[in-house]
PDB file of C-alpha atoms in Angstrom:
ATOM      1  CA  MET A 746    -113.898 -43.167 178.137  1.00 48.00           C
ATOM      2  CA  ILE A 747    -113.066 -39.499 178.111  1.00 54.00           C
ATOM      3  CA  ASN A 748    -116.054 -37.229 178.694  1.00 69.00           C
ATOM      4  CA  GLU A 749    -115.306 -35.088 175.667  1.00 87.00           C
ATOM      5  CA  VAL A 750    -118.187 -32.847 174.567  1.00 94.00           C
ATOM      6  CA  VAL A 751    -118.608 -32.879 170.801  1.00 96.00           C
ATOM      7  CA  ILE A 752    -120.940 -31.411 168.198  1.00 98.00           C
ATOM      8  CA  VAL A 753    -122.959 -33.621 165.854  1.00 98.00           C
ATOM      9  CA  VAL A 754    -125.403 -33.027 163.036  1.00 98.00           C
ATOM     10  CA  ILE A 755    -128.608 -35.032 162.909  1.00 98.00           C
ATOM     11  CA  ARG A 756    -130.739 -35.325 159.820  1.00 98.00           C
ATOM     12  CA  TYR A 757    -134.199 -36.644 160.593  1.00 98.00           C
ATOM     13  CA  GLN A 758    -137.385 -36.217 158.571  1.00 97.00           C
ATOM     14  CA  SER A 759    -135.312 -34.165 156.096  1.00 95.00           C
ATOM     15  CA  LYS A 760    -134.478 -31.595 158.770  1.00 96.00           C
ATOM     16  CA  ILE A 761    -130.951 -30.742 159.921  1.00 97.00           C
ATOM     17  CA  ARG A 762    -130.445 -30.241 163.657  1.00 98.00           C
ATOM     18  CA  TRP A 763    -127.332 -29.588 165.734  1.00 98.00           C
ATOM     19  CA  PHE A 764    -126.543 -31.165 169.091  1.00 98.00           C
ATOM     20  CA  LYS A 765    -123.743 -31.197 171.632  1.00 97.00           C
ATOM     21  CA  GLY A 766    -123.035 -33.948 174.101  1.00 96.00           C
ATOM     22  CA  GLU A 767    -120.478 -36.336 175.446  1.00 94.00           C
ATOM     23  CA  ARG A 768    -118.859 -38.312 172.669  1.00 92.00           C
ATOM     24  CA  GLU A 769    -120.154 -41.634 174.005  1.00 91.00           C
ATOM     25  CA  LEU A 770    -123.739 -40.395 173.628  1.00 94.00           C
ATOM     26  CA  TRP A 771    -123.319 -40.516 169.839  1.00 95.00           C
ATOM     27  CA  ILE A 772    -122.034 -44.084 169.533  1.00 94.00           C
ATOM     28  CA  LEU A 773    -125.160 -45.535 167.976  1.00 96.00           C
ATOM     29  CA  ASP A 774    -124.581 -49.177 168.903  1.00 95.00           C
ATOM     30  CA  LEU A 775    -123.251 -49.438 172.442  1.00 92.00           C
ATOM     31  CA  VAL A 776    -123.681 -53.223 172.326  1.00 92.00           C
ATOM     32  CA  LYS A 777    -121.182 -53.518 169.449  1.00 94.00           C
ATOM     33  CA  LEU A 778    -118.754 -51.239 171.257  1.00 91.00           C
ATOM     34  CA  ARG A 779    -119.030 -53.253 174.470  1.00 87.00           C
ATOM     35  CA  ASP A 780    -118.601 -56.531 172.562  1.00 88.00           C
ATOM     36  CA  ALA A 781    -115.478 -55.178 170.847  1.00 86.00           C
ATOM     37  CA  PHE A 782    -113.901 -54.406 174.215  1.00 86.00           C
ATOM     38  CA  ILE A 783    -114.765 -57.894 175.492  1.00 86.00           C
ATOM     39  CA  GLU A 784    -113.331 -59.511 172.336  1.00 86.00           C
ATOM     40  CA  ASN A 785    -110.088 -57.667 173.050  1.00 87.00           C
ATOM     41  CA  GLY A 786    -109.861 -59.081 176.556  1.00 87.00           C
ATOM     42  CA  TYR A 787    -111.310 -56.234 178.592  1.00 87.00           C
ATOM     43  CA  GLN A 788    -113.807 -56.671 181.382  1.00 87.00           C
ATOM     44  CA  VAL A 789    -116.739 -54.371 180.758  1.00 84.00           C
ATOM     45  CA  PRO A 790    -119.839 -53.961 182.918  1.00 82.00           C
ATOM     46  CA  GLU A 791    -123.242 -54.887 181.550  1.00 81.00           C
ATOM     47  CA  LEU A 792    -125.186 -52.110 179.886  1.00 80.00           C
ATOM     48  CA  ASN A 793    -128.066 -50.823 181.968  1.00 82.00           C
ATOM     49  CA  ASP A 794    -130.900 -48.325 181.751  1.00 76.00           C
ATOM     50  CA  SER A 795    -128.661 -45.477 182.881  1.00 80.00           C
ATOM     51  CA  ASP A 796    -126.611 -45.911 179.691  1.00 78.00           C
ATOM     52  CA  ARG A 797    -128.129 -43.463 177.186  1.00 89.00           C
ATOM     53  CA  PHE A 798    -131.628 -43.653 178.652  1.00 92.00           C
ATOM     54  CA  GLY A 799    -131.690 -47.423 178.136  1.00 91.00           C
ATOM     55  CA  LEU A 800    -131.344 -46.979 174.358  1.00 95.00           C
ATOM     56  CA  HIS A 801    -128.340 -49.227 173.809  1.00 94.00           C
ATOM     57  CA  ILE A 802    -128.850 -49.252 170.063  1.00 95.00           C
ATOM     58  CA  LEU A 803    -129.974 -45.921 168.665  1.00 97.00           C
ATOM     59  CA  ASP A 804    -131.677 -46.155 165.283  1.00 97.00           C
ATOM     60  CA  GLU A 805    -134.639 -44.970 163.241  1.00 96.00           C
ATOM     61  CA  ASN A 806    -137.042 -46.901 165.498  1.00 96.00           C
ATOM     62  CA  ASN A 807    -136.249 -45.005 168.698  1.00 97.00           C
ATOM     63  CA  VAL A 808    -134.818 -41.707 167.465  1.00 98.00           C
ATOM     64  CA  GLU A 809    -137.884 -39.711 168.535  1.00 97.00           C
ATOM     65  CA  THR A 810    -137.586 -40.961 172.121  1.00 97.00           C
ATOM     66  CA  PHE A 811    -133.885 -40.114 172.065  1.00 97.00           C
ATOM     67  CA  LEU A 812    -134.445 -36.626 170.643  1.00 98.00           C
ATOM     68  CA  ASP A 813    -137.060 -35.933 173.323  1.00 97.00           C
ATOM     69  CA  LYS A 814    -134.565 -36.932 176.020  1.00 96.00           C
ATOM     70  CA  ILE A 815    -131.756 -34.741 174.669  1.00 97.00           C
ATOM     71  CA  GLN A 816    -133.671 -31.651 173.602  1.00 96.00           C
ATOM     72  CA  GLY A 817    -131.623 -29.666 176.141  1.00 97.00           C
ATOM     73  CA  ASN A 818    -128.508 -30.614 174.144  1.00 97.00           C
ATOM     74  CA  GLU A 819    -129.728 -28.988 170.953  1.00 98.00           C
ATOM     75  CA  ILE A 820    -127.703 -25.998 169.846  1.00 98.00           C
ATOM     76  CA  SER A 821    -128.796 -23.601 167.159  1.00 97.00           C
ATOM     77  CA  CYS A 822    -126.886 -22.991 163.994  1.00 94.00           C
ATOM     78  CA  SER A 823    -126.953 -19.264 164.810  1.00 95.00           C
ATOM     79  CA  GLU A 824    -125.357 -19.872 168.226  1.00 97.00           C
ATOM     80  CA  LEU A 825    -122.539 -21.858 166.617  1.00 97.00           C
ATOM     81  CA  SER A 826    -122.170 -19.107 164.022  1.00 95.00           C
ATOM     82  CA  LYS A 827    -121.827 -16.465 166.764  1.00 96.00           C
ATOM     83  CA  ARG A 828    -119.212 -18.541 168.571  1.00 96.00           C
ATOM     84  CA  LEU A 829    -117.236 -18.991 165.371  1.00 95.00           C
ATOM     85  CA  ALA A 830    -117.500 -15.276 164.549  1.00 93.00           C
ATOM     86  CA  SER A 831    -116.076 -14.329 167.943  1.00 96.00           C
ATOM     87  CA  ARG A 832    -113.110 -16.693 167.632  1.00 95.00           C
ATOM     88  CA  PHE A 833    -112.508 -16.507 163.874  1.00 92.00           C
ATOM     89  CA  PRO A 834    -110.323 -13.360 163.791  1.00 93.00           C
ATOM     90  CA  SER A 835    -107.657 -14.912 166.026  1.00 93.00           C
ATOM     91  CA  ALA A 836    -107.943 -18.469 164.682  1.00 92.00           C
ATOM     92  CA  ARG A 837    -104.863 -19.496 162.723  1.00 91.00           C
ATOM     93  CA  SER A 838    -106.449 -22.702 161.469  1.00 88.00           C
ATOM     94  CA  TRP A 839    -109.398 -25.030 161.907  1.00 89.00           C
ATOM     95  CA  TRP A 840    -107.634 -26.526 164.929  1.00 91.00           C
ATOM     96  CA  ASP A 841    -108.222 -23.329 166.908  1.00 93.00           C
ATOM     97  CA  VAL A 842    -112.006 -23.701 166.563  1.00 94.00           C
ATOM     98  CA  ALA A 843    -112.293 -27.466 166.058  1.00 93.00           C
ATOM     99  CA  ASP A 844    -114.558 -27.853 169.091  1.00 95.00           C
ATOM    100  CA  LEU A 845    -117.289 -25.928 167.233  1.00 96.00           C
ATOM    101  CA  PHE A 846    -117.343 -28.220 164.218  1.00 96.00           C
ATOM    102  CA  PRO A 847    -119.298 -31.468 164.047  1.00 97.00           C
ATOM    103  CA  ILE A 848    -117.471 -34.776 164.229  1.00 96.00           C
ATOM    104  CA  MET A 849    -120.441 -36.774 163.040  1.00 98.00           C
ATOM    105  CA  PHE A 850    -123.376 -36.568 160.641  1.00 98.00           C
ATOM    106  CA  ILE A 851    -126.127 -38.995 161.638  1.00 98.00           C
ATOM    107  CA  ASP A 852    -128.732 -39.411 158.917  1.00 98.00           C
ATOM    108  CA  PHE A 853    -131.715 -41.256 160.358  1.00 98.00           C
ATOM    109  CA  ASP A 854    -133.554 -40.878 157.036  1.00 97.00           C
ATOM    110  CA  ALA A 855    -130.871 -42.722 155.057  1.00 97.00           C
ATOM    111  CA  LYS A 856    -129.667 -44.931 157.946  1.00 98.00           C
ATOM    112  CA  SER A 857    -126.117 -43.716 157.585  1.00 98.00           C
ATOM    113  CA  VAL A 858    -123.336 -42.226 159.660  1.00 98.00           C
ATOM    114  CA  ALA A 859    -120.459 -40.091 158.488  1.00 97.00           C
ATOM    115  CA  ALA A 860    -117.691 -39.312 160.922  1.00 96.00           C
ATOM    116  CA  PHE A 861    -114.688 -37.022 160.715  1.00 95.00           C
ATOM    117  CA  TYR A 862    -112.440 -36.568 163.754  1.00 91.00           C
ATOM    118  CA  HIS A 863    -108.779 -36.637 164.650  1.00 87.00           C
ATOM    119  CA  GLU A 864    -108.835 -39.138 167.522  1.00 88.00           C
ATOM    120  CA  GLY A 865    -110.996 -41.407 169.613  1.00 86.00           C
ATOM    121  CA  VAL A 866    -113.431 -44.251 169.062  1.00 87.00           C
ATOM    122  CA  GLN A 867    -114.269 -45.014 165.438  1.00 91.00           C
ATOM    123  CA  MET A 868    -117.820 -43.659 165.629  1.00 92.00           C
ATOM    124  CA  GLU A 869    -118.740 -44.864 162.142  1.00 95.00           C
ATOM    125  CA  LYS A 870    -117.890 -48.446 163.062  1.00 95.00           C
ATOM    126  CA  TYR A 871    -120.356 -48.943 165.911  1.00 95.00           C
ATOM    127  CA  ILE A 872    -123.649 -48.510 164.091  1.00 97.00           C
ATOM    128  CA  PRO A 873    -126.890 -50.512 163.937  1.00 97.00           C
ATOM    129  CA  GLN A 874    -127.323 -53.427 161.547  1.00 96.00           C
ATOM    130  CA  HIS A 875    -128.373 -52.383 158.056  1.00 96.00           C
ATOM    131  CA  TRP A 876    -126.819 -48.940 158.506  1.00 98.00           C
ATOM    132  CA  ASN A 877    -123.871 -47.598 156.532  1.00 98.00           C
ATOM    133  CA  GLY A 878    -120.936 -45.860 158.140  1.00 97.00           C
ATOM    134  CA  GLU A 879    -117.950 -44.096 156.661  1.00 97.00           C
ATOM    135  CA  PHE A 880    -115.068 -41.896 157.691  1.00 97.00           C
ATOM    136  CA  ILE A 881    -115.425 -38.891 155.405  1.00 96.00           C
ATOM    137  CA  ASP A 882    -115.077 -35.123 155.495  1.00 94.00           C
ATOM    138  CA  PHE A 883    -118.849 -34.697 155.274  1.00 96.00           C
ATOM    139  CA  ALA A 884    -118.645 -30.945 155.945  1.00 93.00           C
ATOM    140  CA  ASN A 885    -116.962 -30.490 152.570  1.00 91.00           C
ATOM    141  CA  GLU A 886    -117.860 -33.616 150.615  1.00 93.00           C
ATOM    142  CA  TYR A 887    -121.556 -34.215 151.249  1.00 95.00           C
ATOM    143  CA  PRO A 888    -123.797 -33.009 148.419  1.00 93.00           C
ATOM    144  CA  GLU A 889    -126.105 -30.035 148.816  1.00 92.00           C
ATOM    145  CA  ASN A 890    -129.224 -32.235 148.887  1.00 93.00           C
ATOM    146  CA  ILE A 891    -127.924 -34.073 151.980  1.00 94.00           C
ATOM    147  CA  PHE A 892    -126.130 -31.286 153.869  1.00 95.00           C
ATOM    148  CA  PRO A 893    -127.148 -27.918 152.399  1.00 94.00           C
ATOM    149  CA  ASP A 894    -124.876 -24.891 152.748  1.00 93.00           C
ATOM    150  CA  ASP A 895    -127.804 -23.061 154.383  1.00 93.00           C
ATOM    151  CA  ASP A 896    -127.493 -25.503 157.306  1.00 95.00           C
ATOM    152  CA  LYS A 897    -123.741 -25.002 157.739  1.00 96.00           C
ATOM    153  CA  PHE A 898    -123.005 -22.291 160.290  1.00 95.00           C
ATOM    154  CA  TRP A 899    -119.595 -21.574 158.742  1.00 95.00           C
ATOM    155  CA  VAL A 900    -121.037 -20.735 155.305  1.00 95.00           C
ATOM    156  CA  LYS A 901    -122.484 -17.268 154.763  1.00 88.00           C
ATOM    157  CA  GLY A 902    -123.408 -16.482 151.179  1.00 86.00           C
ATOM    158  CA  ASP A 903    -120.277 -16.979 149.108  1.00 89.00           C
ATOM    159  CA  SER A 904    -118.024 -17.069 152.163  1.00 90.00           C
ATOM    160  CA  ASP A 905    -116.951 -20.455 153.548  1.00 91.00           C
ATOM    161  CA  LEU A 906    -115.067 -19.792 156.786  1.00 92.00           C
ATOM    162  CA  LEU A 907    -113.897 -23.398 157.036  1.00 90.00           C
ATOM    163  CA  LYS A 908    -112.115 -23.053 153.692  1.00 90.00           C
ATOM    164  CA  VAL A 909    -110.649 -19.740 154.839  1.00 87.00           C
ATOM    165  CA  LEU A 910    -109.305 -21.390 157.992  1.00 88.00           C
ATOM    166  CA  ASN A 911    -107.803 -24.231 155.976  1.00 84.00           C
ATOM    167  CA  GLU A 912    -106.124 -21.684 153.683  1.00 85.00           C
ATOM    168  CA  ARG A 913    -104.718 -19.824 156.694  1.00 85.00           C
ATOM    169  CA  ALA A 914    -103.174 -23.043 157.938  1.00 79.00           C
ATOM    170  CA  ARG A 915    -101.595 -23.810 154.560  1.00 85.00           C
ATOM    171  CA  LYS A 916     -99.949 -20.375 154.456  1.00 83.00           C
ATOM    172  CA  GLN A 917     -98.211 -20.839 157.807  1.00 78.00           C
TER     173      GLN A 917
END
């Protein structure tokens, strides 16, 4: 797999937190992913304890252990906001700042995953049993009670910089 660093949003105990990390880190069920490769005729090594700290299936039962292990990957909303502010003036569209925006919203409270990305593994497909996954533009479509505007680094008061970037792209 490509070692692409991505941004994700985690909702746990009703709190929104932002993290960065290699894309594979955020595939919640590595066992399902491995099995899918095997079913398609690929030879894949066994999972071991070096794979995501030995947490091959990440769910509500081991999220605290996982969060402890990746606390160095947490990134503040204000840091993302600063990065966007520095690049926003020259950005012609969302594509120019896409690396700042989350590709996944993992809700450990509701046992659900929302993913929105332009390529790569279908993150929403490889999730624990009894979880729900969907491919959806959660940044724009999730309700305020799930993903509040106050927790979105691109929204400041009445200004939604993501919408502005999308408008810029349409005008080109």
